[in-house]
Short mmCIF file of C-alpha atoms and ligand atoms in Angstrom, two decimals:
data_model
loop_
_atom_site.label_atom_id
_atom_site.label_comp_id
_atom_site.label_asym_id
_atom_site.label_seq_id
_atom_site.Cartn_x
_atom_site.Cartn_y
_atom_site.Cartn_z
CA MET J 693 113.31 58.15 74.84
CA LYS J 694 115.41 56.71 72.10
CA THR J 695 114.83 53.34 70.55
CA ALA J 696 117.75 51.04 69.78
CA ARG J 697 119.74 52.27 66.82
CA GLU J 698 119.12 50.63 63.51
CA HIS J 699 121.80 49.05 61.37
CA PHE J 700 122.06 48.62 57.66
CA GLY J 701 121.21 45.05 56.71
CA SER J 702 124.11 44.23 54.43
CA ARG J 703 127.34 45.49 52.99
CA LEU J 704 125.54 46.30 49.76
CA ALA J 705 122.94 48.31 51.66
CA VAL J 706 125.67 50.35 53.33
CA ILE J 707 127.41 51.09 50.06
CA LEU J 708 124.13 51.84 48.28
CA ALA J 709 123.05 54.28 50.97
CA MET J 710 126.37 56.08 51.00
CA ALA J 711 126.55 56.04 47.22
CA GLY J 712 123.02 57.42 47.06
CA SER J 713 124.21 60.48 48.94
CA ALA J 714 127.52 60.69 47.09
CA ILE J 715 126.28 60.19 43.55
CA GLY J 716 124.34 63.24 42.53
CA LEU J 717 124.63 66.46 40.63
CA GLY J 718 128.28 66.50 41.62
CA ASN J 719 128.94 63.58 39.30
CA ILE J 720 126.63 64.27 36.40
CA TRP J 721 126.55 68.04 36.29
CA ARG J 722 129.59 69.38 38.13
CA PHE J 723 132.35 66.92 37.30
CA PRO J 724 132.08 67.13 33.49
CA TYR J 725 132.18 70.92 33.44
CA LEU J 726 135.04 71.15 35.93
CA ALA J 727 137.00 68.66 33.84
CA GLY J 728 136.18 70.82 30.84
CA GLN J 729 137.40 73.99 32.50
CA ASN J 730 140.53 72.49 34.02
CA GLY J 731 142.30 70.57 31.32
CA GLY J 732 140.35 67.34 30.72
CA ALA J 733 142.50 64.24 31.25
CA ALA J 734 145.05 66.09 33.38
CA PHE J 735 142.27 67.18 35.73
CA ILE J 736 140.92 63.65 35.92
CA ILE J 737 144.30 62.29 36.99
CA VAL J 738 144.73 64.95 39.66
CA TYR J 739 141.17 64.25 40.75
CA ILE J 740 141.78 60.51 41.16
CA VAL J 741 144.91 61.17 43.21
CA ALA J 742 143.03 63.68 45.38
CA MET J 743 140.32 61.10 45.87
CA LEU J 744 142.73 58.36 46.95
CA VAL J 745 145.15 60.19 49.20
CA LEU J 746 142.92 62.94 50.61
CA ALA J 747 139.22 62.26 50.26
CA LEU J 748 139.31 58.55 51.06
CA PRO J 749 141.22 58.95 54.36
CA ILE J 750 138.75 61.62 55.41
CA PHE J 751 135.87 59.38 54.44
CA ILE J 752 137.41 56.72 56.69
CA ALA J 753 137.96 59.25 59.49
CA GLU J 754 134.29 60.26 59.37
CA SER J 755 133.28 56.59 59.32
CA ILE J 756 135.42 55.88 62.38
CA ILE J 757 133.90 58.75 64.37
CA GLY J 758 130.38 57.79 63.32
CA ARG J 759 130.57 54.11 64.09
CA ARG J 760 132.59 54.56 67.28
CA SER J 761 130.09 57.02 68.75
CA GLY J 762 126.90 55.69 67.19
CA CYS J 763 125.65 59.29 67.05
CA ASP J 764 125.04 62.23 64.74
CA THR J 765 127.83 64.82 64.46
CA PHE J 766 126.87 66.87 67.47
CA GLY J 767 126.28 63.87 69.71
CA ALA J 768 129.48 62.23 68.47
CA MET J 769 131.57 65.20 69.58
CA ARG J 770 129.81 65.26 72.91
CA LYS J 771 130.41 61.58 73.42
CA LEU J 772 134.00 61.26 72.20
CA ALA J 773 135.26 64.65 73.45
CA PRO J 774 132.94 65.67 76.28
CA GLY J 775 132.95 69.32 77.32
CA SER J 776 135.43 70.37 74.63
CA LYS J 777 135.30 73.00 71.89
CA TRP J 778 134.88 70.21 69.37
CA ARG J 779 131.16 70.72 69.73
CA TRP J 780 131.50 73.71 67.38
CA LEU J 781 132.41 71.24 64.69
CA GLY J 782 128.96 69.82 65.21
CA LEU J 783 127.49 73.23 64.50
CA LEU J 784 129.62 73.90 61.43
CA THR J 785 128.49 70.65 59.93
CA VAL J 786 124.87 71.74 60.29
CA ILE J 787 125.30 75.17 58.72
CA THR J 788 127.30 74.04 55.68
CA PRO J 789 124.73 71.55 54.36
CA MET J 790 121.97 74.16 54.61
CA ILE J 791 123.92 76.64 52.45
CA LEU J 792 124.84 73.82 50.12
CA LEU J 793 121.24 72.69 49.81
CA GLY J 794 120.27 76.28 49.00
CA TYR J 795 122.16 76.33 45.73
CA TYR J 796 122.02 72.58 45.12
CA SER J 797 118.25 72.83 44.93
CA VAL J 798 118.51 75.53 42.27
CA VAL J 799 120.29 73.05 40.01
CA GLY J 800 117.83 70.42 41.22
CA GLY J 801 115.16 72.79 39.94
CA TRP J 802 116.86 72.95 36.56
CA SER J 803 116.59 69.18 36.33
CA VAL J 804 112.91 69.39 37.27
CA ASP J 805 112.43 71.91 34.49
CA TYR J 806 114.32 69.84 31.95
CA PHE J 807 112.39 66.77 32.95
CA PHE J 808 109.16 68.67 32.23
CA LYS J 809 110.56 69.94 28.95
CA ALA J 810 111.61 66.42 27.97
CA CYS J 811 108.12 65.15 28.74
CA ALA J 812 106.75 67.81 26.41
CA PHE J 813 109.21 66.70 23.70
CA ARG J 814 110.78 70.14 23.57
CA PHE J 815 114.25 68.90 22.58
CA ASP J 816 113.79 68.82 18.84
CA GLY J 817 117.30 69.63 17.67
CA ASN J 818 116.58 73.31 17.97
CA THR J 819 117.69 74.03 21.51
CA GLU J 820 120.14 76.82 20.91
CA GLY J 821 119.99 79.49 23.58
CA LEU J 822 117.33 77.55 25.46
CA PHE J 823 119.35 77.12 28.63
CA GLY J 824 120.69 80.67 28.78
CA SER J 825 117.28 82.23 28.43
CA PHE J 826 115.83 79.77 30.93
CA ILE J 827 118.22 80.40 33.82
CA SER J 828 118.31 84.14 33.31
CA SER J 829 114.53 84.37 33.40
CA THR J 830 112.96 85.17 36.74
CA TRP J 831 109.96 82.99 37.40
CA GLU J 832 110.43 79.67 35.68
CA PRO J 833 113.59 78.63 37.57
CA LEU J 834 112.09 79.92 40.81
CA PHE J 835 109.05 77.77 40.24
CA THR J 836 111.01 74.58 39.57
CA HIS J 837 113.39 75.33 42.44
CA SER J 838 110.35 75.51 44.71
CA VAL J 839 109.06 72.22 43.35
CA PHE J 840 112.39 70.59 44.10
CA ILE J 841 112.44 71.88 47.68
CA VAL J 842 108.84 70.83 48.28
CA VAL J 843 109.51 67.29 47.03
CA THR J 844 112.66 67.06 49.14
CA ALA J 845 110.81 68.24 52.23
CA ALA J 846 107.84 65.97 51.53
CA ILE J 847 110.04 62.88 51.42
CA ILE J 848 111.78 63.91 54.63
CA LEU J 849 108.36 64.36 56.23
CA LEU J 850 107.22 60.96 55.02
CA GLY J 851 110.31 59.31 56.45
CA VAL J 852 113.45 58.57 54.53
CA LYS J 853 113.87 54.87 55.05
CA LYS J 854 111.23 52.96 53.14
CA GLY J 855 110.47 55.43 50.40
CA ILE J 856 113.92 56.55 49.51
CA GLU J 857 115.78 53.29 50.01
CA LEU J 858 113.46 51.47 47.67
CA PHE J 859 113.49 54.39 45.26
CA THR J 860 117.30 54.40 45.19
CA LYS J 861 117.54 50.66 44.67
CA ILE J 862 115.42 50.91 41.55
CA THR J 863 116.69 54.17 40.12
CA MET J 864 120.44 53.80 40.64
CA PRO J 865 120.74 50.78 38.31
CA LEU J 866 118.48 52.62 35.85
CA LEU J 867 120.77 55.63 36.01
CA PHE J 868 123.73 53.37 35.35
CA VAL J 869 122.15 51.74 32.30
CA LEU J 870 121.15 55.12 30.90
CA ILE J 871 124.58 56.62 31.33
CA VAL J 872 126.28 53.66 29.67
CA PHE J 873 123.82 53.98 26.81
CA LEU J 874 124.58 57.69 26.51
CA VAL J 875 128.32 57.06 26.54
CA VAL J 876 127.94 54.67 23.63
CA TYR J 877 125.70 57.09 21.76
CA SER J 878 127.90 60.06 22.48
CA ILE J 879 131.24 58.55 21.43
CA THR J 880 129.77 57.34 18.15
CA LEU J 881 128.63 60.81 17.09
CA PRO J 882 130.56 62.35 14.20
CA GLY J 883 133.35 64.53 15.57
CA ALA J 884 133.15 62.94 19.01
CA PHE J 885 136.64 61.52 18.86
CA LYS J 886 138.22 64.83 19.84
CA GLY J 887 136.20 64.74 23.04
CA VAL J 888 137.41 61.26 23.89
CA GLU J 889 140.94 62.41 23.23
CA TYR J 890 140.40 65.38 25.49
CA LEU J 891 139.47 63.01 28.32
CA VAL J 892 142.31 60.53 27.89
CA LYS J 893 145.28 62.62 26.71
CA PRO J 894 146.59 64.62 29.63
CA ASP J 895 148.03 68.07 29.07
CA PHE J 896 149.90 68.72 32.29
CA SER J 897 150.77 72.26 31.31
CA LYS J 898 147.20 73.11 32.36
CA VAL J 899 147.76 71.81 35.89
CA ASP J 900 148.57 74.49 38.39
CA ILE J 901 147.91 74.72 42.08
CA ASN J 902 144.43 76.10 41.38
CA VAL J 903 143.52 73.02 39.40
CA VAL J 904 144.74 70.86 42.28
CA ALA J 905 142.62 72.86 44.72
CA THR J 906 139.58 72.56 42.46
CA ALA J 907 140.07 68.80 42.13
CA MET J 908 140.26 68.45 45.89
CA GLY J 909 137.17 70.56 46.42
CA GLN J 910 135.33 68.39 43.90
CA ALA J 911 136.50 65.18 45.60
CA PHE J 912 135.07 66.51 48.87
CA PHE J 913 131.87 67.58 47.22
CA SER J 914 131.36 64.37 45.34
CA LEU J 915 131.92 62.09 48.33
CA SER J 916 129.63 64.25 50.52
CA LEU J 917 132.48 64.86 52.96
CA GLY J 918 133.02 67.42 55.67
CA VAL J 919 129.36 67.93 56.54
CA GLY J 920 128.71 64.94 58.77
CA THR J 921 126.54 62.96 56.36
CA ILE J 922 129.00 60.09 56.05
CA LEU J 923 129.57 60.24 59.80
CA THR J 924 125.84 59.91 60.44
CA TYR J 925 125.43 57.06 57.96
CA ALA J 926 128.45 55.28 59.45
CA SER J 927 126.75 55.35 62.82
CA TYR J 928 124.20 52.94 61.30
CA VAL J 929 126.91 50.55 60.10
CA SER J 930 127.17 47.32 62.06
CA LYS J 931 130.30 46.56 64.05
CA LYS J 932 131.02 43.56 61.84
CA GLU J 933 131.28 45.63 58.69
CA ASN J 934 134.67 46.49 57.21
CA LEU J 935 134.96 50.29 57.06
CA LEU J 936 137.71 50.21 54.47
CA VAL J 937 135.49 48.22 52.12
CA SER J 938 132.45 50.47 52.51
CA ALA J 939 134.60 53.57 51.98
CA GLY J 940 136.42 52.08 49.02
CA GLY J 941 133.21 50.75 47.49
CA THR J 942 131.46 54.11 47.75
CA ALA J 943 134.45 55.95 46.30
CA PHE J 944 134.66 53.42 43.47
CA PHE J 945 131.03 53.82 42.42
CA ASP J 946 131.20 57.57 42.82
CA LEU J 947 134.26 57.80 40.59
CA LEU J 948 132.74 55.41 38.08
CA PHE J 949 129.63 57.57 37.72
CA ALA J 950 131.68 60.72 37.37
CA LEU J 951 133.85 59.22 34.63
CA LEU J 952 130.87 57.78 32.79
CA ALA J 953 129.14 61.14 32.94
CA GLY J 954 132.31 62.75 31.59
CA PHE J 955 132.38 60.32 28.65
CA ALA J 956 128.69 60.85 28.04
CA VAL J 957 129.03 64.61 27.94
CA MET J 958 132.44 65.58 26.61
CA PRO J 959 132.46 63.73 23.25
CA ALA J 960 129.03 65.19 22.54
CA VAL J 961 130.30 68.63 23.51
CA PHE J 962 132.99 68.42 20.87
CA ALA J 963 130.58 66.92 18.35
CA ALA J 964 128.22 69.82 18.98
CA GLY J 965 130.99 72.37 18.65
CA ILE J 966 130.40 73.70 22.16
CA GLN J 967 133.37 74.92 24.19
CA PRO J 968 134.41 72.40 26.88
CA GLY J 969 135.19 75.20 29.31
CA GLU J 970 131.73 76.64 29.13
CA GLY J 971 130.91 76.06 32.79
CA ALA J 972 127.79 75.37 34.78
CA GLY J 973 125.47 75.03 31.79
CA LEU J 974 127.41 72.32 30.04
CA VAL J 975 125.15 69.38 30.77
CA PHE J 976 121.95 71.32 30.33
CA ASP J 977 123.12 72.76 27.03
CA THR J 978 124.68 69.65 25.61
CA LEU J 979 122.33 66.84 26.46
CA PRO J 980 119.28 68.43 24.83
CA PHE J 981 121.43 68.82 21.73
CA ILE J 982 122.26 65.11 21.71
CA PHE J 983 118.65 64.17 22.26
CA GLY J 984 117.55 66.51 19.51
CA GLN J 985 120.04 64.92 17.13
CA MET J 986 118.32 61.59 17.58
CA HIS J 987 115.30 63.01 15.75
CA SER J 988 113.08 60.24 16.92
CA VAL J 989 110.68 59.09 19.57
CA LEU J 990 113.62 57.16 21.00
CA GLY J 991 115.51 60.41 21.52
CA GLY J 992 112.52 61.90 23.27
CA VAL J 993 112.06 58.92 25.55
CA VAL J 994 115.75 58.76 26.44
CA ALA J 995 115.62 62.47 27.27
CA ILE J 996 112.74 61.88 29.66
CA LEU J 997 114.48 58.98 31.36
CA PHE J 998 117.78 60.78 31.55
CA PHE J 999 116.48 63.92 33.21
CA LEU J 1000 114.36 61.79 35.50
CA ALA J 1001 117.52 59.94 36.50
CA ILE J 1002 119.42 63.18 37.14
CA LEU J 1003 116.48 64.40 39.16
CA VAL J 1004 116.41 61.25 41.25
CA ALA J 1005 120.17 61.33 41.81
CA ALA J 1006 119.81 64.96 42.92
CA LEU J 1007 116.91 64.11 45.22
CA THR J 1008 118.65 61.26 47.01
CA SER J 1009 121.47 63.70 47.76
CA SER J 1010 119.29 66.69 48.70
CA ILE J 1011 117.30 64.55 51.10
CA SER J 1012 120.42 63.49 52.94
CA LEU J 1013 121.45 67.16 53.11
CA LEU J 1014 118.17 68.31 54.61
CA GLU J 1015 118.18 65.35 56.97
CA VAL J 1016 121.41 66.58 58.60
CA GLY J 1017 119.73 69.81 59.71
CA VAL J 1018 116.43 68.17 60.60
CA ALA J 1019 118.13 65.50 62.72
CA PHE J 1020 120.02 68.24 64.54
CA LEU J 1021 116.88 70.25 65.35
CA VAL J 1022 114.93 67.17 66.37
CA GLU J 1023 117.73 66.36 68.84
CA ARG J 1024 117.28 69.87 70.23
CA GLY J 1025 113.60 69.18 70.91
CA TYR J 1026 111.80 70.48 67.80
CA SER J 1027 109.19 68.31 66.16
CA ARG J 1028 110.18 66.69 62.89
CA THR J 1029 107.47 68.58 61.04
CA LYS J 1030 108.50 71.98 62.38
CA ALA J 1031 112.18 71.31 61.78
CA THR J 1032 111.56 70.18 58.22
CA ILE J 1033 109.29 73.06 57.29
CA GLY J 1034 111.52 75.65 58.93
CA LEU J 1035 114.67 74.44 57.22
CA ALA J 1036 112.88 74.00 53.91
CA PHE J 1037 111.93 77.68 54.06
CA LEU J 1038 115.47 78.67 54.96
CA THR J 1039 117.06 76.77 52.08
CA TRP J 1040 114.28 77.90 49.75
CA GLY J 1041 115.19 81.50 50.56
CA ILE J 1042 118.90 80.92 49.96
CA GLY J 1043 118.00 79.22 46.69
CA ILE J 1044 115.83 82.12 45.52
CA VAL J 1045 118.75 84.50 45.81
CA CYS J 1046 121.04 82.03 44.03
CA SER J 1047 118.56 81.47 41.24
CA LEU J 1048 118.06 85.20 40.69
CA SER J 1049 121.82 85.66 40.52
CA PHE J 1050 121.65 84.26 36.97
CA GLY J 1051 119.10 86.89 35.99
CA PRO J 1052 117.92 90.05 37.74
CA LEU J 1053 120.69 89.85 40.37
CA ALA J 1054 123.45 89.05 37.89
CA GLY J 1055 125.08 92.39 38.67
CA VAL J 1056 125.51 91.60 42.34
CA LYS J 1057 129.03 90.30 42.86
CA ILE J 1058 130.73 88.99 45.96
CA LEU J 1059 134.52 88.90 45.56
CA ASP J 1060 133.95 89.14 41.80
CA LEU J 1061 131.69 86.10 41.75
CA SER J 1062 127.96 85.83 41.25
CA ILE J 1063 126.05 84.87 44.40
CA PHE J 1064 125.61 81.32 43.12
CA ASP J 1065 129.30 80.86 42.30
CA PHE J 1066 130.29 82.49 45.56
CA LEU J 1067 128.26 80.07 47.68
CA ASP J 1068 129.51 77.14 45.61
CA LYS J 1069 133.11 78.22 46.18
CA LEU J 1070 132.45 78.97 49.84
CA CYS J 1071 131.15 75.45 50.44
CA SER J 1072 133.35 73.38 48.13
CA ASN J 1073 136.63 75.22 48.66
CA TRP J 1074 136.26 76.34 52.26
CA LEU J 1075 133.54 74.98 54.51
CA MET J 1076 133.57 71.34 53.39
CA PRO J 1077 137.38 71.04 53.45
CA LEU J 1078 137.36 72.78 56.84
CA GLY J 1079 134.88 70.22 58.16
CA GLY J 1080 137.00 67.44 56.65
CA LEU J 1081 140.17 68.88 58.16
CA LEU J 1082 138.62 68.99 61.61
CA PHE J 1083 137.29 65.43 61.31
CA THR J 1084 140.62 64.01 60.27
CA VAL J 1085 142.51 66.00 62.92
CA PHE J 1086 140.02 64.71 65.45
CA VAL J 1087 140.75 61.11 64.52
CA GLY J 1088 144.48 61.59 64.03
CA TRP J 1089 145.23 63.74 67.05
CA LYS J 1090 142.35 63.80 69.51
CA MET J 1091 141.18 60.19 69.66
CA SER J 1092 143.59 57.67 71.08
CA LYS J 1093 145.44 55.61 68.52
CA ALA J 1094 144.29 52.42 70.22
CA ASP J 1095 140.64 53.43 69.76
CA VAL J 1096 141.17 54.36 66.13
CA ARG J 1097 142.96 51.08 65.47
CA ASP J 1098 140.27 49.11 67.25
CA GLU J 1099 137.53 50.71 65.17
CA PHE J 1100 139.35 50.52 61.84
CA THR J 1101 140.54 46.93 62.29
CA ASN J 1102 137.34 45.67 63.96
CA GLY J 1103 139.24 44.77 67.11
CA GLY J 1104 142.34 43.59 65.28
CA THR J 1105 140.63 41.20 62.88
CA ARG J 1106 140.64 43.21 59.63
CA ASN J 1107 142.82 45.70 57.74
CA VAL J 1108 145.63 45.25 60.25
CA ARG J 1109 148.36 45.56 57.65
CA VAL J 1110 147.11 48.78 56.08
CA PHE J 1111 146.29 50.45 59.36
CA GLU J 1112 149.59 52.25 59.84
CA PHE J 1113 149.49 53.60 56.32
CA VAL J 1114 145.90 54.84 56.58
CA TYR J 1115 146.64 56.30 59.99
CA PHE J 1116 149.57 58.19 58.52
CA LEU J 1117 147.33 59.57 55.77
CA MET J 1118 144.70 60.66 58.29
CA ARG J 1119 147.19 62.12 60.73
CA TYR J 1120 149.61 63.90 58.41
CA LEU J 1121 149.01 63.84 54.71
CA ALA J 1122 145.30 64.69 54.61
CA PRO J 1123 145.54 67.66 57.03
CA VAL J 1124 148.64 69.03 55.30
CA GLY J 1125 146.97 68.61 51.91
CA ILE J 1126 143.92 70.55 53.02
CA VAL J 1127 146.01 73.34 54.51
CA VAL J 1128 147.87 73.62 51.21
CA VAL J 1129 144.53 73.97 49.45
CA PHE J 1130 143.43 76.66 51.88
CA LEU J 1131 146.60 78.64 51.33
CA THR J 1132 146.15 78.28 47.58
CA ASN J 1133 142.59 79.52 47.71
CA LEU J 1134 143.62 82.37 49.93
CA LEU J 1135 146.71 83.56 48.08
CA MET J 1136 146.14 82.73 44.42
N1 LIG O 2078 127.84 64.40 46.86
C1 LIG O 2078 126.68 65.08 46.35
C2 LIG O 2078 126.78 65.10 44.84
O1 LIG O 2078 127.74 64.68 44.28
C3 LIG O 2078 126.57 66.48 46.87
C4 LIG O 2078 126.83 66.61 48.32
C5 LIG O 2078 127.84 67.24 48.86
C6 LIG O 2078 126.11 66.07 49.37
N2 LIG O 2078 127.79 67.15 50.21
C7 LIG O 2078 126.76 66.44 50.54
C8 LIG O 2078 124.99 65.30 49.42
C9 LIG O 2078 126.30 66.01 51.76
C10 LIG O 2078 124.54 64.88 50.64
C11 LIG O 2078 125.18 65.24 51.79
O2 LIG O 2078 125.88 65.58 44.19
#
């Protein structure tokens, strides 16, 4: 027996919940290093465009399916397209988040480790080589990865609502304050100006179709699209709420956090003489350097708070990832405990392999990529866009236009003027854009 479905209490609650899932390692860890590898300001501009014309329409498409059906992904397909092959979309959107969580929790583990290190005041200005030797070691990252998975699973077992909602409400503003503080600190470091320049002066010669594809993949990743999380959250949104506002609000905060993280990291990178294109270790290499430069108790305390904030941002996202799989299994009749423990073990196993791919398994390559990079590419460039493509095709071509309009305009009372434009984006531009990205990833 199901009880009546809950609804978020306010517009702010909706946006906070969606932003809690969206804002995570993607913003603080992934965005700065992708910007660094793909041309700085030019990448940011492409990214913003990808966000507006591709990611946002898909966000809205997922919201429409979720609120219309009032179900999780699988149930939504069953309800809106009974007996059709669309149910496989439900399955895809359960498998992708589990793979994603596998490697996400490895990076989550790094933030656990760095939080511990910060607490022990290890960042004393002498952090050279620290990160490299840490991730390539065998046991330490495995240990912290396990801690991260256990905490994620424990919160899911306790119930997401009270614990995590309260947690997010307190920690998100804290994260914001800390990042703003770091931006100020970072851009006032000697030599930081070059980093600021790198982020505001676009060099379009760096932009090729690969950069566009990467920007799109990142927009998907950062907004938690294509895996049914937004769809599920939207099913808790009340009928009175304006879907355009909740989508726009979430995208705004997500972008804001990414940009702030970029301005916190990149100027310091240049000040520290580190290469901006260094890759996955950027944040973990650079931030300890900044903290070390403070040479004070203040530096130590900020380090603790900062890695705690990253950890929390990662946890609010990892929980919503695990919840997708758990909700699916619970619907299929498993107990919540069994589902959680089973999936925690599965993602733990995937994570172990990913973690070792920086050390003992570094020689194992799939399509020339390490296991970690391969799974990251598989999810961000393929599975998430594929999920997004299917969602937007579902709304644009499978659902009736009258239903879509009714849901998007709240029965003709809101957003009436922009409907045709958004519908066009969902029906044509977003699908074509994703197909272009697929072809790029396939052929280039
Ligand atoms: N958006 C999250 C981040 O930026 C990562 C993520 C991608 C995610 N897909 C998701 C989180 C689905 C929750 C659910 O870190």
